[in-house]
Amino acid sequence: MNRIRFPLLPRWVRYLGVASVLGVIGYFSLFTAPPSAPAQTPFWDKHLHFAAYAGLALTLAYATVRYRDRPAVRAAIVIGGAFAVGAGIELIQGTLPNRYFGWGDLLANMLGSILVGIWFYIERRVRYVRIQRI
């Protein structure tokens, strides 16, 4: 079976990516005023939640590639970790002025986190190639 070659950055770079995504999510979720809704769709912010937590789960999956031979543990770390962050931020937002806890937001966070399952399926055909120098 031919495998797709995919670069494997050093571990510290992969976790720096996770920290960066967490920083962006935290900043826009906790430290900025919520933007006003565009007129196109009533659920515009759910798309943002979905995309943010799908991105977080994907960066976590890439960072935890060393646990690839333990898929249940890795899935629990990735999906559980991304969802825990989403739930934690929603709970914190419930205590902030100009923010609120939203069940719809929490659901979008969870669905975005679960989307990483598609990557886990694709990843079976991936061969990671180490990149030593950055």
mmCIF file of C-alpha atoms in Angstrom:
data_model
loop_
_atom_site.group_PDB
_atom_site.id
_atom_site.type_symbol
_atom_site.label_atom_id
_atom_site.label_comp_id
_atom_site.label_asym_id
_atom_site.label_seq_id
_atom_site.Cartn_x
_atom_site.Cartn_y
_atom_site.Cartn_z
ATOM 1 C CA MET A 1 0.000 0.000 0.000
ATOM 2 C CA ASN A 2 1.380 3.397 -0.980
ATOM 3 C CA ARG A 3 1.412 5.850 1.838
ATOM 4 C CA ILE A 4 1.158 9.596 1.576
ATOM 5 C CA ARG A 5 4.296 11.277 2.868
ATOM 6 C CA PHE A 6 3.549 13.994 5.410
ATOM 7 C CA PRO A 7 6.178 16.122 7.201
ATOM 8 C CA LEU A 8 6.558 15.547 10.927
ATOM 9 C CA LEU A 9 7.816 18.686 12.583
ATOM 10 C CA PRO A 10 9.700 18.470 15.888
ATOM 11 C CA ARG A 11 7.488 17.903 18.906
ATOM 12 C CA TRP A 12 8.044 21.378 20.348
ATOM 13 C CA VAL A 13 6.833 22.958 17.090
ATOM 14 C CA ARG A 14 3.732 20.757 17.033
ATOM 15 C CA TYR A 15 2.837 21.720 20.612
ATOM 16 C CA LEU A 16 3.579 25.360 19.843
ATOM 17 C CA GLY A 17 0.897 25.039 17.154
ATOM 18 C CA VAL A 18 -1.561 23.731 19.761
ATOM 19 C CA ALA A 19 -0.677 26.603 22.095
ATOM 20 C CA SER A 20 -1.170 29.097 19.260
ATOM 21 C CA VAL A 21 -4.627 27.762 18.409
ATOM 22 C CA LEU A 22 -5.540 27.784 22.115
ATOM 23 C CA GLY A 23 -4.336 31.371 22.344
ATOM 24 C CA VAL A 24 -6.448 32.488 19.393
ATOM 25 C CA ILE A 25 -9.543 30.695 20.712
ATOM 26 C CA GLY A 26 -9.000 32.103 24.202
ATOM 27 C CA TYR A 27 -8.440 35.631 22.941
ATOM 28 C CA PHE A 28 -11.542 35.763 20.770
ATOM 29 C CA SER A 29 -13.685 33.894 23.296
ATOM 30 C CA LEU A 30 -12.725 35.745 26.456
ATOM 31 C CA PHE A 31 -10.986 39.048 25.745
ATOM 32 C CA THR A 32 -12.838 40.600 22.826
ATOM 33 C CA ALA A 33 -16.382 41.811 22.474
ATOM 34 C CA PRO A 34 -18.577 39.425 20.511
ATOM 35 C CA PRO A 35 -19.019 40.632 16.935
ATOM 36 C CA SER A 36 -22.451 41.492 15.628
ATOM 37 C CA ALA A 37 -24.123 38.855 13.481
ATOM 38 C CA PRO A 38 -24.000 39.166 9.707
ATOM 39 C CA ALA A 39 -27.400 39.186 8.024
ATOM 40 C CA GLN A 40 -26.877 35.998 5.957
ATOM 41 C CA THR A 41 -27.532 33.305 8.544
ATOM 42 C CA PRO A 42 -28.856 33.095 12.101
ATOM 43 C CA PHE A 43 -26.222 30.503 13.086
ATOM 44 C CA TRP A 44 -23.111 32.283 11.822
ATOM 45 C CA ASP A 45 -21.282 32.041 15.158
ATOM 46 C CA LYS A 46 -21.812 28.266 15.347
ATOM 47 C CA HIS A 47 -19.722 27.960 12.182
ATOM 48 C CA LEU A 48 -16.921 29.808 13.951
ATOM 49 C CA HIS A 49 -17.149 27.539 16.996
ATOM 50 C CA PHE A 50 -17.177 24.445 14.786
ATOM 51 C CA ALA A 51 -14.137 25.583 12.773
ATOM 52 C CA ALA A 52 -12.175 26.679 15.844
ATOM 53 C CA TYR A 53 -12.569 23.381 17.676
ATOM 54 C CA ALA A 54 -11.996 21.320 14.532
ATOM 55 C CA GLY A 55 -8.732 23.253 14.153
ATOM 56 C CA LEU A 56 -7.834 22.662 17.789
ATOM 57 C CA ALA A 57 -8.534 18.940 17.488
ATOM 58 C CA LEU A 58 -6.469 18.691 14.300
ATOM 59 C CA THR A 59 -3.479 20.421 15.866
ATOM 60 C CA LEU A 60 -3.807 18.153 18.911
ATOM 61 C CA ALA A 61 -3.931 15.105 16.634
ATOM 62 C CA TYR A 62 -0.772 16.235 14.848
ATOM 63 C CA ALA A 63 0.972 16.986 18.144
ATOM 64 C CA THR A 64 0.128 13.556 19.580
ATOM 65 C CA VAL A 65 1.241 11.509 16.591
ATOM 66 C CA ARG A 66 3.639 9.577 18.846
ATOM 67 C CA TYR A 67 0.560 7.872 20.367
ATOM 68 C CA ARG A 68 -0.567 6.683 16.944
ATOM 69 C CA ASP A 69 -0.168 3.039 17.968
ATOM 70 C CA ARG A 70 -2.641 3.597 20.842
ATOM 71 C CA PRO A 71 -5.670 4.967 18.976
ATOM 72 C CA ALA A 72 -8.166 4.817 21.849
ATOM 73 C CA VAL A 73 -5.851 6.720 24.197
ATOM 74 C CA ARG A 74 -5.019 9.232 21.503
ATOM 75 C CA ALA A 75 -8.657 9.784 20.539
ATOM 76 C CA ALA A 76 -9.531 10.342 24.192
ATOM 77 C CA ILE A 77 -6.712 12.875 24.551
ATOM 78 C CA VAL A 78 -7.519 14.717 21.332
ATOM 79 C CA ILE A 79 -11.309 14.708 21.320
ATOM 80 C CA GLY A 80 -11.643 14.886 25.094
ATOM 81 C CA GLY A 81 -9.043 17.629 25.358
ATOM 82 C CA ALA A 82 -10.582 19.779 22.640
ATOM 83 C CA PHE A 83 -14.066 19.333 24.060
ATOM 84 C CA ALA A 84 -12.868 20.051 27.617
ATOM 85 C CA VAL A 85 -11.363 23.331 26.438
ATOM 86 C CA GLY A 86 -14.631 24.218 24.694
ATOM 87 C CA ALA A 87 -16.710 23.386 27.751
ATOM 88 C CA GLY A 88 -14.337 25.276 30.036
ATOM 89 C CA ILE A 89 -14.430 28.389 27.901
ATOM 90 C CA GLU A 90 -18.223 28.257 27.693
ATOM 91 C CA LEU A 91 -18.417 28.014 31.497
ATOM 92 C CA ILE A 92 -16.021 30.939 31.897
ATOM 93 C CA GLN A 93 -18.019 32.979 29.371
ATOM 94 C CA GLY A 94 -21.093 32.464 31.538
ATOM 95 C CA THR A 95 -19.418 34.501 34.271
ATOM 96 C CA LEU A 96 -18.255 37.391 32.063
ATOM 97 C CA PRO A 97 -20.141 40.582 31.267
ATOM 98 C CA ASN A 98 -21.118 40.844 27.576
ATOM 99 C CA ARG A 99 -20.703 37.069 27.201
ATOM 100 C CA TYR A 100 -22.969 34.137 27.924
ATOM 101 C CA PHE A 101 -22.970 30.358 28.176
ATOM 102 C CA GLY A 102 -24.578 28.798 25.102
ATOM 103 C CA TRP A 103 -25.690 25.194 24.641
ATOM 104 C CA GLY A 104 -25.571 25.689 20.878
ATOM 105 C CA ASP A 105 -22.001 26.925 21.126
ATOM 106 C CA LEU A 106 -21.093 23.915 23.256
ATOM 107 C CA LEU A 107 -22.661 21.575 20.692
ATOM 108 C CA ALA A 108 -20.744 23.263 17.853
ATOM 109 C CA ASN A 109 -17.523 22.915 19.873
ATOM 110 C CA MET A 110 -18.207 19.213 20.400
ATOM 111 C CA LEU A 111 -19.033 18.552 16.740
ATOM 112 C CA GLY A 112 -15.906 20.402 15.636
ATOM 113 C CA SER A 113 -13.828 18.311 18.048
ATOM 114 C CA ILE A 114 -15.330 15.066 16.760
ATOM 115 C CA LEU A 115 -14.542 15.992 13.149
ATOM 116 C CA VAL A 116 -10.952 14.908 13.801
ATOM 117 C CA GLY A 117 -12.192 11.333 13.452
ATOM 118 C CA ILE A 118 -12.028 11.843 9.690
ATOM 119 C CA TRP A 119 -8.334 12.672 10.017
ATOM 120 C CA PHE A 120 -7.753 9.555 12.116
ATOM 121 C CA TYR A 121 -9.252 7.513 9.275
ATOM 122 C CA ILE A 122 -7.152 9.255 6.595
ATOM 123 C CA GLU A 123 -4.038 9.077 8.744
ATOM 124 C CA ARG A 124 -3.872 5.306 8.340
ATOM 125 C CA ARG A 125 -2.546 6.003 4.840
ATOM 126 C CA VAL A 126 -0.004 8.584 6.003
ATOM 127 C CA ARG A 127 3.697 8.006 6.533
ATOM 128 C CA TYR A 128 5.226 10.756 8.609
ATOM 129 C CA VAL A 129 8.656 11.949 7.538
ATOM 130 C CA ARG A 130 10.726 13.639 10.224
ATOM 131 C CA ILE A 131 12.022 17.147 9.675
ATOM 132 C CA GLN A 132 15.072 17.611 11.845
ATOM 133 C CA ARG A 133 16.048 21.244 11.454
ATOM 134 C CA ILE A 134 13.948 24.328 11.746
#
